[in-house]
PDB file of C-alpha atoms and ligand atoms in Angstrom:
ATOM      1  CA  UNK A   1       6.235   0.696 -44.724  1.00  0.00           C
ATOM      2  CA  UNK A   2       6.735  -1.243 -41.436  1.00  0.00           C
ATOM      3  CA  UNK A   3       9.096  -4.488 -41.354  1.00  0.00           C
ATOM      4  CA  UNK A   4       7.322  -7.322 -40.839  1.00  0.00           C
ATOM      5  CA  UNK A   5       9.373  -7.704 -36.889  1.00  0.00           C
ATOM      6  CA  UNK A   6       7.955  -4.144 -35.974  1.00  0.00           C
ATOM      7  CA  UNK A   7       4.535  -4.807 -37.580  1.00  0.00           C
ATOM      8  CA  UNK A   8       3.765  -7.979 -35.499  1.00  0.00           C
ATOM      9  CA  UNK A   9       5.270  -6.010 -32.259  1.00  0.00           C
ATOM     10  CA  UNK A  10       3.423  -3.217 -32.903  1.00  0.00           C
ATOM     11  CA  UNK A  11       0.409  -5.811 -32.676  1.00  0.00           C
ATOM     12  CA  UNK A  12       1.330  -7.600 -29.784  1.00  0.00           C
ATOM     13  CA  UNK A  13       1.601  -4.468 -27.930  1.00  0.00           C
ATOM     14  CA  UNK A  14      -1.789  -3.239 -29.504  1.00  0.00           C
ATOM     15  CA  UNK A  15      -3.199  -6.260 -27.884  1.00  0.00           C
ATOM     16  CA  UNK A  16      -1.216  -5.999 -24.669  1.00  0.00           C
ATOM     17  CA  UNK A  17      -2.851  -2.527 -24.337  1.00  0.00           C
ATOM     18  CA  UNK A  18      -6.955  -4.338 -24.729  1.00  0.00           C
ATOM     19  CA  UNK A  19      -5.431  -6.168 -21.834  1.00  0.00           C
ATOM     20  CA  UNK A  20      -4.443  -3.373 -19.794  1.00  0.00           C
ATOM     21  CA  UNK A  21      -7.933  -2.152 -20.436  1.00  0.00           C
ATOM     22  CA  UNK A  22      -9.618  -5.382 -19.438  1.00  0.00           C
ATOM     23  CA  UNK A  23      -7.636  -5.699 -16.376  1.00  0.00           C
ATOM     24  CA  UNK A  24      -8.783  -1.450 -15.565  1.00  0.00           C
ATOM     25  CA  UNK A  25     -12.359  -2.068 -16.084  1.00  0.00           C
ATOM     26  CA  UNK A  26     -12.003  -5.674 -13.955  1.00  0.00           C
ATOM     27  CA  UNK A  27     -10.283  -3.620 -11.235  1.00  0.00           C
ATOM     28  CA  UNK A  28     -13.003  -0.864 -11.677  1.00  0.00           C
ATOM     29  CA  UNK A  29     -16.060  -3.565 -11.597  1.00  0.00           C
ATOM     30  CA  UNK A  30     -14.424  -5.039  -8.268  1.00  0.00           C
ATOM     31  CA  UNK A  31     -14.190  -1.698  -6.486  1.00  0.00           C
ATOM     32  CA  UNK A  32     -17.580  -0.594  -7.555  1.00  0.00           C
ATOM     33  CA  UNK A  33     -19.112  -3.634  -6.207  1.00  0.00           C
ATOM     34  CA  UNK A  34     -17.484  -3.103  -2.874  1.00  0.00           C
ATOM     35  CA  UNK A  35     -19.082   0.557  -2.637  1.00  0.00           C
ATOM     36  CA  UNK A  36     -15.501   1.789  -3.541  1.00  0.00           C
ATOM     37  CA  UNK A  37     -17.132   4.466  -6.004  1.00  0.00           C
ATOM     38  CA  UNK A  38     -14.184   6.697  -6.328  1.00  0.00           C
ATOM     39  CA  UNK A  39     -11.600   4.454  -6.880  1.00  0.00           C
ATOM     40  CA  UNK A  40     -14.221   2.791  -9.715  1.00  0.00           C
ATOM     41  CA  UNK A  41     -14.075   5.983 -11.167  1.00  0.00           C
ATOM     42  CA  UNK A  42     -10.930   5.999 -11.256  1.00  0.00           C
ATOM     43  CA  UNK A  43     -10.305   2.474 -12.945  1.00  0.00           C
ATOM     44  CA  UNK A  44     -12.902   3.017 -15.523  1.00  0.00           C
ATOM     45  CA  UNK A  45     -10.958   6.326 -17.021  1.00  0.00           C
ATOM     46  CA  UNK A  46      -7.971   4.554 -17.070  1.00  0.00           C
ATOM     47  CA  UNK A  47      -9.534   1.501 -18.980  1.00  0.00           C
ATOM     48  CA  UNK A  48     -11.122   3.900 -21.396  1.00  0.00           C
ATOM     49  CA  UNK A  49      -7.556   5.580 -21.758  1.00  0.00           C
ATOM     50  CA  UNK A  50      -6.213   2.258 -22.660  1.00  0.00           C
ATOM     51  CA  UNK A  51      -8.634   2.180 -25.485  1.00  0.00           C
ATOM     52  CA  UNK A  52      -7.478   5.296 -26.816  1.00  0.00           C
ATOM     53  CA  UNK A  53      -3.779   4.151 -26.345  1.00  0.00           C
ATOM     54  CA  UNK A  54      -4.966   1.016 -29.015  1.00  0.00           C
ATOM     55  CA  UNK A  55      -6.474   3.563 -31.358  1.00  0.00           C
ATOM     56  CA  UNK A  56      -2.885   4.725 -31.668  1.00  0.00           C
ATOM     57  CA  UNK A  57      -1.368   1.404 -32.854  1.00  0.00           C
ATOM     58  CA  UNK A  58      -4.606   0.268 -35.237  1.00  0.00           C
ATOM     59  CA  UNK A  59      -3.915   3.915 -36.702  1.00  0.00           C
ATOM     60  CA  UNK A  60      -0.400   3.676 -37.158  1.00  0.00           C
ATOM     61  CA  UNK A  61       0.201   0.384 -38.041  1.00  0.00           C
ATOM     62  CA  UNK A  62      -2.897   0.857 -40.845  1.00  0.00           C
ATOM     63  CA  UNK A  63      -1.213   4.127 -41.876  1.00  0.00           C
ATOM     64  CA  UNK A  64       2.466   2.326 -42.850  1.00  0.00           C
ATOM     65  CA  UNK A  65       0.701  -0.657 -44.540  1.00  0.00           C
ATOM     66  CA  UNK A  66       0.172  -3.224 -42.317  1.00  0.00           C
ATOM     67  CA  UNK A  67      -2.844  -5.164 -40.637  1.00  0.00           C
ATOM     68  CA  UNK A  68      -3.743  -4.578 -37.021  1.00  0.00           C
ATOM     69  CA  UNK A  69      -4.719  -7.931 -35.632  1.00  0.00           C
ATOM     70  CA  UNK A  70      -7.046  -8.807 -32.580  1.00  0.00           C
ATOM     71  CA  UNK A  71      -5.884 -11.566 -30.690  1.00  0.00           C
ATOM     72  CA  UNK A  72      -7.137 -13.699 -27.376  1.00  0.00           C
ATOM     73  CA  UNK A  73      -7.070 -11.274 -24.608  1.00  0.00           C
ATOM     74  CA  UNK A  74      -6.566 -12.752 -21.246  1.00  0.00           C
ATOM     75  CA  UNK A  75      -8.780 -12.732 -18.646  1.00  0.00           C
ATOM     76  CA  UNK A  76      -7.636 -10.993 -15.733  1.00  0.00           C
ATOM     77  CA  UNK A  77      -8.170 -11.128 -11.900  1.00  0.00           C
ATOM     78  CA  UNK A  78     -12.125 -10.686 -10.794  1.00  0.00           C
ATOM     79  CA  UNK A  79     -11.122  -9.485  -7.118  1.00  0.00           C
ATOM     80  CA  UNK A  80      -9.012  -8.073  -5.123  1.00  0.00           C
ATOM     81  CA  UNK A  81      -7.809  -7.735  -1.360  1.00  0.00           C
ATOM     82  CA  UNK A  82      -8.167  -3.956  -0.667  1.00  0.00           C
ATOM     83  CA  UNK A  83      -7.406  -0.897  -2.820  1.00  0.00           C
ATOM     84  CA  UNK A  84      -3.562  -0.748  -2.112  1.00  0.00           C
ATOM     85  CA  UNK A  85      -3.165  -4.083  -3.707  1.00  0.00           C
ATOM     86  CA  UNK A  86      -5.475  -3.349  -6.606  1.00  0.00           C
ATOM     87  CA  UNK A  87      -3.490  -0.179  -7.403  1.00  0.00           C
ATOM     88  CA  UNK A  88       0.083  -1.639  -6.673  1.00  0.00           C
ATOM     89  CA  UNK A  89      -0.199  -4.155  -9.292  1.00  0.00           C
ATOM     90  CA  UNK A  90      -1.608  -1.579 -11.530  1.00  0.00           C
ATOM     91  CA  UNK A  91       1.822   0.483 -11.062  1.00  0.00           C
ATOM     92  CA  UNK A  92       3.391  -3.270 -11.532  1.00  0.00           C
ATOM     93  CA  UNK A  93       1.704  -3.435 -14.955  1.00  0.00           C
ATOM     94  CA  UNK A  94       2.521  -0.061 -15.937  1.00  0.00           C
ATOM     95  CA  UNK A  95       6.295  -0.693 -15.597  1.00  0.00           C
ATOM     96  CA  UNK A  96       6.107  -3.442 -17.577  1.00  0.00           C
ATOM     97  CA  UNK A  97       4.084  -1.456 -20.424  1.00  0.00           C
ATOM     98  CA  UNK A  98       6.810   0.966 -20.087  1.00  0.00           C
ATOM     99  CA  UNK A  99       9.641  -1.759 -20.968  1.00  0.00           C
ATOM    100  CA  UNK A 100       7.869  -2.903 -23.366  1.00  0.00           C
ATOM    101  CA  UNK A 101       7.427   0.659 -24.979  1.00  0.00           C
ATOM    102  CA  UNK A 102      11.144   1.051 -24.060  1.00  0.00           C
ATOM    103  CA  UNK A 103      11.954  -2.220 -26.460  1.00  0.00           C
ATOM    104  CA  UNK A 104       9.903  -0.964 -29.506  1.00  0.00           C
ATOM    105  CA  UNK A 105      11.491   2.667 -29.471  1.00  0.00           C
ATOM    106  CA  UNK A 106      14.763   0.140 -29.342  1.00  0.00           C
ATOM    107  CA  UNK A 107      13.887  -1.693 -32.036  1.00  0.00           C
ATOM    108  CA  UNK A 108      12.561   1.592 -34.145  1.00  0.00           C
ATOM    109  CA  UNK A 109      15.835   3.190 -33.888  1.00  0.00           C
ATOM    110  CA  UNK A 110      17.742  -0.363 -34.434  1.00  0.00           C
ATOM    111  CA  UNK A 111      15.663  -0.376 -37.963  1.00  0.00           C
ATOM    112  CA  UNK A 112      15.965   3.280 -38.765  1.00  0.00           C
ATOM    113  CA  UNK A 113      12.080   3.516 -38.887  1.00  0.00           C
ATOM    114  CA  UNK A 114      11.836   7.400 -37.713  1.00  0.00           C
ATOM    115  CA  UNK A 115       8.081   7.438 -38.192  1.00  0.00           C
ATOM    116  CA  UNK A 116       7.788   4.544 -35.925  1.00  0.00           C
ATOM    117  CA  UNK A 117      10.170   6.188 -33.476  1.00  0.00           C
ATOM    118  CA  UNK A 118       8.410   9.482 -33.440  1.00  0.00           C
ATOM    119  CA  UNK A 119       5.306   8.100 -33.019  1.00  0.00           C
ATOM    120  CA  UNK A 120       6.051   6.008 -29.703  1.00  0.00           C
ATOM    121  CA  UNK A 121       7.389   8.795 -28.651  1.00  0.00           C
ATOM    122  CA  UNK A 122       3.865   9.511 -27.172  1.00  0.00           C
ATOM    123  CA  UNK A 123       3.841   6.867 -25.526  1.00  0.00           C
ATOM    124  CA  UNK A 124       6.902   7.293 -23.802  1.00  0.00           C
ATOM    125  CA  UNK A 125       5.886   9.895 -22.081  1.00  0.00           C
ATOM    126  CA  UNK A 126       2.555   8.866 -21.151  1.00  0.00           C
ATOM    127  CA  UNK A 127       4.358   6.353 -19.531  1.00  0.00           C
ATOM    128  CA  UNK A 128       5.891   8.715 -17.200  1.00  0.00           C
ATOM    129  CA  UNK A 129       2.419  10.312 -16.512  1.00  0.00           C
ATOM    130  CA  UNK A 130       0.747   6.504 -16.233  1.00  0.00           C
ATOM    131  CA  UNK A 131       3.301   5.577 -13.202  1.00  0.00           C
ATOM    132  CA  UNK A 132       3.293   8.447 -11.716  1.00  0.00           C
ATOM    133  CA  UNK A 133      -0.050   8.434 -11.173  1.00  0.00           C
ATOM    134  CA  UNK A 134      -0.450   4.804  -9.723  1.00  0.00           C
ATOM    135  CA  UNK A 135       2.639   5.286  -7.855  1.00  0.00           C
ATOM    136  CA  UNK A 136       1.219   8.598  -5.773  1.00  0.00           C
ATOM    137  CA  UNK A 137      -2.281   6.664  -5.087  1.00  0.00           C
ATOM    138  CA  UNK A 138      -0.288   3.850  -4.221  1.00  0.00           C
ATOM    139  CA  UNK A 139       1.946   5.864  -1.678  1.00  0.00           C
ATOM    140  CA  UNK A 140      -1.316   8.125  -0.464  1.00  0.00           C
ATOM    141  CA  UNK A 141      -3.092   4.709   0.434  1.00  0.00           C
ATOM    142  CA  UNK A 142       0.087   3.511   2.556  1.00  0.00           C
ATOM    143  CA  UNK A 143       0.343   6.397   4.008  1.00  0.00           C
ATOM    144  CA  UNK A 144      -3.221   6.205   5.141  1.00  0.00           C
ATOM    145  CA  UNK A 145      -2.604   2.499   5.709  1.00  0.00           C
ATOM    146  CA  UNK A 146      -5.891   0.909   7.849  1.00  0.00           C
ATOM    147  CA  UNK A 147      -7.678   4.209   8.248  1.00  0.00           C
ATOM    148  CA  UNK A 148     -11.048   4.070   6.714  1.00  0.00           C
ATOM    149  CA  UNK A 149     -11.572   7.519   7.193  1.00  0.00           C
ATOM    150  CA  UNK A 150      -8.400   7.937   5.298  1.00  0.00           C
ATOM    151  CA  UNK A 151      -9.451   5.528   2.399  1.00  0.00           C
ATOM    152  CA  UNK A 152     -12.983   7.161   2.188  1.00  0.00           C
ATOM    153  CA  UNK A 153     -11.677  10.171   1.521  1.00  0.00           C
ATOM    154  CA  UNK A 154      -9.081   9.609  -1.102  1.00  0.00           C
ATOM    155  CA  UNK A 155     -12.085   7.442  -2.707  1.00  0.00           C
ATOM    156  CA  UNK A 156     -13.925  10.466  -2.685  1.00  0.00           C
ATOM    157  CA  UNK A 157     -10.854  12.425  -4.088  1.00  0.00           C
ATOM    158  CA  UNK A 158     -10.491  10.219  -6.908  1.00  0.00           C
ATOM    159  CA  UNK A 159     -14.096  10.128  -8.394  1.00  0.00           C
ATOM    160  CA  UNK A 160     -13.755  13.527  -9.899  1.00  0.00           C
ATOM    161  CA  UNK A 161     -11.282  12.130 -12.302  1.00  0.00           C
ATOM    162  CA  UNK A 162     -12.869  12.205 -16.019  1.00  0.00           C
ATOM    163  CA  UNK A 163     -12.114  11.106 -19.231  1.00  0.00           C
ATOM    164  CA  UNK A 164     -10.992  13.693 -21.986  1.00  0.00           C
ATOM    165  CA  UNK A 165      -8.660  12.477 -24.626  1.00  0.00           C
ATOM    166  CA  UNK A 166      -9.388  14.338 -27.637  1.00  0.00           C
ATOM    167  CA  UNK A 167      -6.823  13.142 -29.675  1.00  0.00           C
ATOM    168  CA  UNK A 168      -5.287   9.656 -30.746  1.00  0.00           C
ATOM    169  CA  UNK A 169      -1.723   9.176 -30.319  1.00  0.00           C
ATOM    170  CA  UNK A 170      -0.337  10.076 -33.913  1.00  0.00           C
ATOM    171  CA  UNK A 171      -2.887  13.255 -33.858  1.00  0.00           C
ATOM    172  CA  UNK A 172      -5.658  11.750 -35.288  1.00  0.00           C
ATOM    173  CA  UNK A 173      -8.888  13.786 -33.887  1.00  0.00           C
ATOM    174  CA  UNK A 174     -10.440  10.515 -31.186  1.00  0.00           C
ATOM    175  CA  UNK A 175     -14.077  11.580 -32.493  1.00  0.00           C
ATOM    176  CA  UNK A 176     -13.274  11.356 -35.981  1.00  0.00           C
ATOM    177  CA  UNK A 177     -11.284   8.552 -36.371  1.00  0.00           C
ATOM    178  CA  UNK A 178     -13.313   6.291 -38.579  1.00  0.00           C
ATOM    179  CA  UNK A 179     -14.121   8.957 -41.164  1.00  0.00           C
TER     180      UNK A 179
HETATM  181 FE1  FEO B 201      -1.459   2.173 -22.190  1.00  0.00          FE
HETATM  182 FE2  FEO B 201      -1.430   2.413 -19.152  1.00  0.00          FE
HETATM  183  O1  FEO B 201      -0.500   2.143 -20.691  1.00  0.00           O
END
Protein backbone atom coordinates (compact mmCIF):
# COMPACT_ATOMS: atom_id res chain seq x y z
CA UNK A 1 0.00 0.00 0.00
CA UNK A 2 1.43 3.45 -0.92
CA UNK A 3 1.20 6.49 1.69
CA UNK A 4 -0.92 8.91 0.64
CA UNK A 5 2.61 11.61 0.25
CA UNK A 6 4.19 8.97 -2.21
CA UNK A 7 0.85 8.23 -3.96
CA UNK A 8 0.15 11.90 -4.97
CA UNK A 9 4.10 12.21 -5.96
CA UNK A 10 4.03 9.31 -7.75
CA UNK A 11 1.14 11.21 -9.72
CA UNK A 12 2.63 14.38 -10.12
CA UNK A 13 5.56 12.81 -11.62
CA UNK A 14 3.22 10.52 -13.80
CA UNK A 15 1.93 13.74 -15.12
CA UNK A 16 5.27 15.50 -15.31
CA UNK A 17 6.30 12.59 -17.62
CA UNK A 18 2.77 13.38 -20.31
CA UNK A 19 4.59 16.66 -20.21
CA UNK A 20 7.88 15.56 -21.16
CA UNK A 21 6.08 13.77 -23.92
CA UNK A 22 4.13 16.78 -25.08
CA UNK A 23 7.08 18.95 -25.05
CA UNK A 24 9.09 15.71 -27.40
CA UNK A 25 6.39 15.51 -29.87
CA UNK A 26 6.14 19.70 -29.90
CA UNK A 27 9.92 19.68 -30.45
CA UNK A 28 9.46 16.81 -33.05
CA UNK A 29 6.40 18.72 -34.95
CA UNK A 30 8.74 21.95 -35.08
CA UNK A 31 11.71 20.17 -36.63
CA UNK A 32 9.63 18.25 -39.05
CA UNK A 33 8.08 21.32 -40.31
CA UNK A 34 11.43 22.88 -40.92
CA UNK A 35 12.52 19.77 -43.18
CA UNK A 36 14.61 18.70 -40.08
CA UNK A 37 13.44 14.94 -40.69
CA UNK A 38 16.05 13.27 -38.65
CA UNK A 39 16.04 15.15 -35.74
CA UNK A 40 11.87 14.68 -35.94
CA UNK A 41 12.63 11.26 -35.78
CA UNK A 42 14.39 11.58 -33.19
CA UNK A 43 11.88 13.68 -30.96
CA UNK A 44 9.00 11.51 -31.79
CA UNK A 45 10.82 8.19 -30.18
CA UNK A 46 11.61 10.00 -27.32
CA UNK A 47 7.94 11.32 -26.85
CA UNK A 48 6.68 7.82 -27.39
CA UNK A 49 9.35 6.67 -24.69
CA UNK A 50 7.86 9.11 -22.35
CA UNK A 51 4.61 7.34 -22.77
CA UNK A 52 5.99 4.17 -21.83
CA UNK A 53 7.84 5.84 -18.83
CA UNK A 54 3.85 6.85 -17.62
CA UNK A 55 2.76 3.28 -18.17
CA UNK A 56 5.21 2.59 -15.36
CA UNK A 57 3.64 4.90 -12.73
CA UNK A 58 -0.33 4.15 -13.80
CA UNK A 59 0.96 0.41 -13.29
CA UNK A 60 2.57 0.80 -10.15
CA UNK A 61 0.68 3.13 -8.42
CA UNK A 62 -2.66 0.84 -9.52
CA UNK A 63 -0.71 -2.23 -8.36
CA UNK A 64 -0.13 -0.81 -4.44
CA UNK A 65 -3.74 0.54 -4.26
CA UNK A 66 -3.91 3.82 -5.30
CA UNK A 67 -5.54 5.97 -8.20
CA UNK A 68 -3.43 7.33 -11.01
CA UNK A 69 -4.78 10.75 -11.78
CA UNK A 70 -4.60 12.84 -15.11
CA UNK A 71 -4.10 16.30 -14.55
CA UNK A 72 -3.76 19.71 -16.86
CA UNK A 73 -0.72 19.20 -18.86
CA UNK A 74 1.00 22.31 -19.93
CA UNK A 75 1.41 23.43 -23.13
CA UNK A 76 4.82 23.70 -24.18
CA UNK A 77 6.92 25.82 -26.65
CA UNK A 78 5.58 25.57 -30.55
CA UNK A 79 9.13 26.68 -32.00
CA UNK A 80 12.34 26.84 -31.70
CA UNK A 81 15.63 28.75 -32.83
CA UNK A 82 17.78 25.94 -34.37
CA UNK A 83 18.37 22.32 -33.30
CA UNK A 84 21.11 23.05 -30.61
CA UNK A 85 18.63 25.01 -28.65
CA UNK A 86 15.80 22.55 -29.13
CA UNK A 87 18.03 19.73 -27.82
CA UNK A 88 19.81 21.78 -24.99
CA UNK A 89 16.70 22.42 -23.22
CA UNK A 90 15.74 18.89 -23.75
CA UNK A 91 19.06 17.85 -21.70
CA UNK A 92 17.76 20.91 -19.31
CA UNK A 93 14.50 18.99 -18.79
CA UNK A 94 16.04 15.75 -18.38
CA UNK A 95 18.11 16.93 -15.36
CA UNK A 96 15.34 18.12 -13.81
CA UNK A 97 13.34 14.68 -14.37
CA UNK A 98 16.35 13.18 -12.90
CA UNK A 99 16.03 15.32 -9.51
CA UNK A 100 12.89 14.75 -9.38
CA UNK A 101 13.39 10.86 -9.69
CA UNK A 102 16.32 11.49 -7.27
CA UNK A 103 13.59 13.02 -4.56
CA UNK A 104 11.08 10.07 -4.87
CA UNK A 105 13.85 7.26 -4.44
CA UNK A 106 14.53 9.84 -1.28
CA UNK A 107 11.37 9.80 -0.11
CA UNK A 108 10.91 5.76 -0.80
CA UNK A 109 13.76 4.97 1.34
CA UNK A 110 12.71 7.87 4.00
CA UNK A 111 9.23 5.71 4.23
CA UNK A 112 10.73 2.28 4.06
CA UNK A 113 8.54 1.53 0.92
CA UNK A 114 11.12 -1.09 -0.80
CA UNK A 115 8.67 -1.85 -3.59
CA UNK A 116 8.51 1.75 -4.39
CA UNK A 117 12.28 2.00 -4.16
CA UNK A 118 12.96 -0.93 -6.37
CA UNK A 119 10.75 0.06 -8.79
CA UNK A 120 12.26 3.69 -9.49
CA UNK A 121 15.11 2.10 -9.62
CA UNK A 122 14.40 1.87 -13.44
CA UNK A 123 14.11 4.96 -13.73
CA UNK A 124 17.20 5.92 -12.29
CA UNK A 125 19.04 4.56 -14.64
CA UNK A 126 17.20 5.51 -17.60
CA UNK A 127 18.01 8.70 -16.43
CA UNK A 128 21.59 8.18 -17.00
CA UNK A 129 20.84 6.80 -20.55
CA UNK A 130 18.14 9.91 -21.17
CA UNK A 131 21.10 12.64 -20.53
CA UNK A 132 23.50 11.05 -22.00
CA UNK A 133 21.92 10.95 -25.00
CA UNK A 134 20.79 14.70 -25.26
CA UNK A 135 24.02 15.69 -23.88
CA UNK A 136 26.21 13.89 -26.92
CA UNK A 137 23.67 15.44 -29.68
CA UNK A 138 23.95 18.49 -27.88
CA UNK A 139 27.89 18.47 -27.91
CA UNK A 140 27.94 16.84 -31.73
CA UNK A 141 25.77 19.95 -32.86
CA UNK A 142 28.36 22.49 -31.16
CA UNK A 143 30.90 20.90 -32.41
CA UNK A 144 29.49 21.24 -35.86
CA UNK A 145 28.34 24.70 -34.81
CA UNK A 146 27.03 26.78 -38.25
CA UNK A 147 27.92 24.03 -40.68
CA UNK A 148 24.93 22.90 -42.55
CA UNK A 149 26.68 20.22 -44.03
CA UNK A 150 27.49 19.24 -40.53
CA UNK A 151 23.80 19.55 -39.26
CA UNK A 152 22.46 17.64 -42.38
CA UNK A 153 24.30 14.94 -41.66
CA UNK A 154 23.82 14.30 -38.01
CA UNK A 155 19.96 14.87 -39.08
CA UNK A 156 20.45 12.14 -41.28
CA UNK A 157 22.29 10.13 -38.49
CA UNK A 158 19.57 10.48 -36.16
CA UNK A 159 16.50 9.31 -38.25
CA UNK A 160 17.44 5.71 -37.95
CA UNK A 161 16.60 5.87 -34.33
CA UNK A 162 13.34 3.61 -33.62
CA UNK A 163 11.14 2.87 -31.02
CA UNK A 164 11.32 -0.63 -29.23
CA UNK A 165 10.34 -0.76 -25.63
CA UNK A 166 8.92 -4.03 -25.03
CA UNK A 167 8.48 -3.82 -21.57
CA UNK A 168 6.91 -1.31 -18.95
CA UNK A 169 8.99 -0.24 -16.18
CA UNK A 170 7.93 -2.76 -13.33
CA UNK A 171 8.10 -5.69 -16.16
CA UNK A 172 4.83 -5.56 -17.28
CA UNK A 173 4.90 -6.89 -21.12
CA UNK A 174 4.10 -2.90 -23.08
CA UNK A 175 1.71 -4.94 -25.56
CA UNK A 176 -0.19 -6.54 -22.97
CA UNK A 177 -0.72 -4.17 -20.50
CA UNK A 178 -4.45 -3.74 -20.43
CA UNK A 179 -5.23 -7.46 -20.31
FE1 LIG B 1 10.85 10.02 -18.74
FE2 LIG B 1 12.95 11.47 -20.41
O1 LIG B 1 12.35 10.97 -18.76
Amino acid sequence: MLSKKMEAQLNDQLNFELYSSYLYLSMSADFKAKAFNGFGNWMQVQAQEELVHVMGYHYHILSRGGKPVMKKIDAPETSWDSPLSAFSEALKHEMIVTSRINALVKLAVEESDFASSNFLQWYVSEQVEEEANASEIVNQLKMVGDSKQGVFMLDRELSARTFSMSLIPGGMPAATQGA
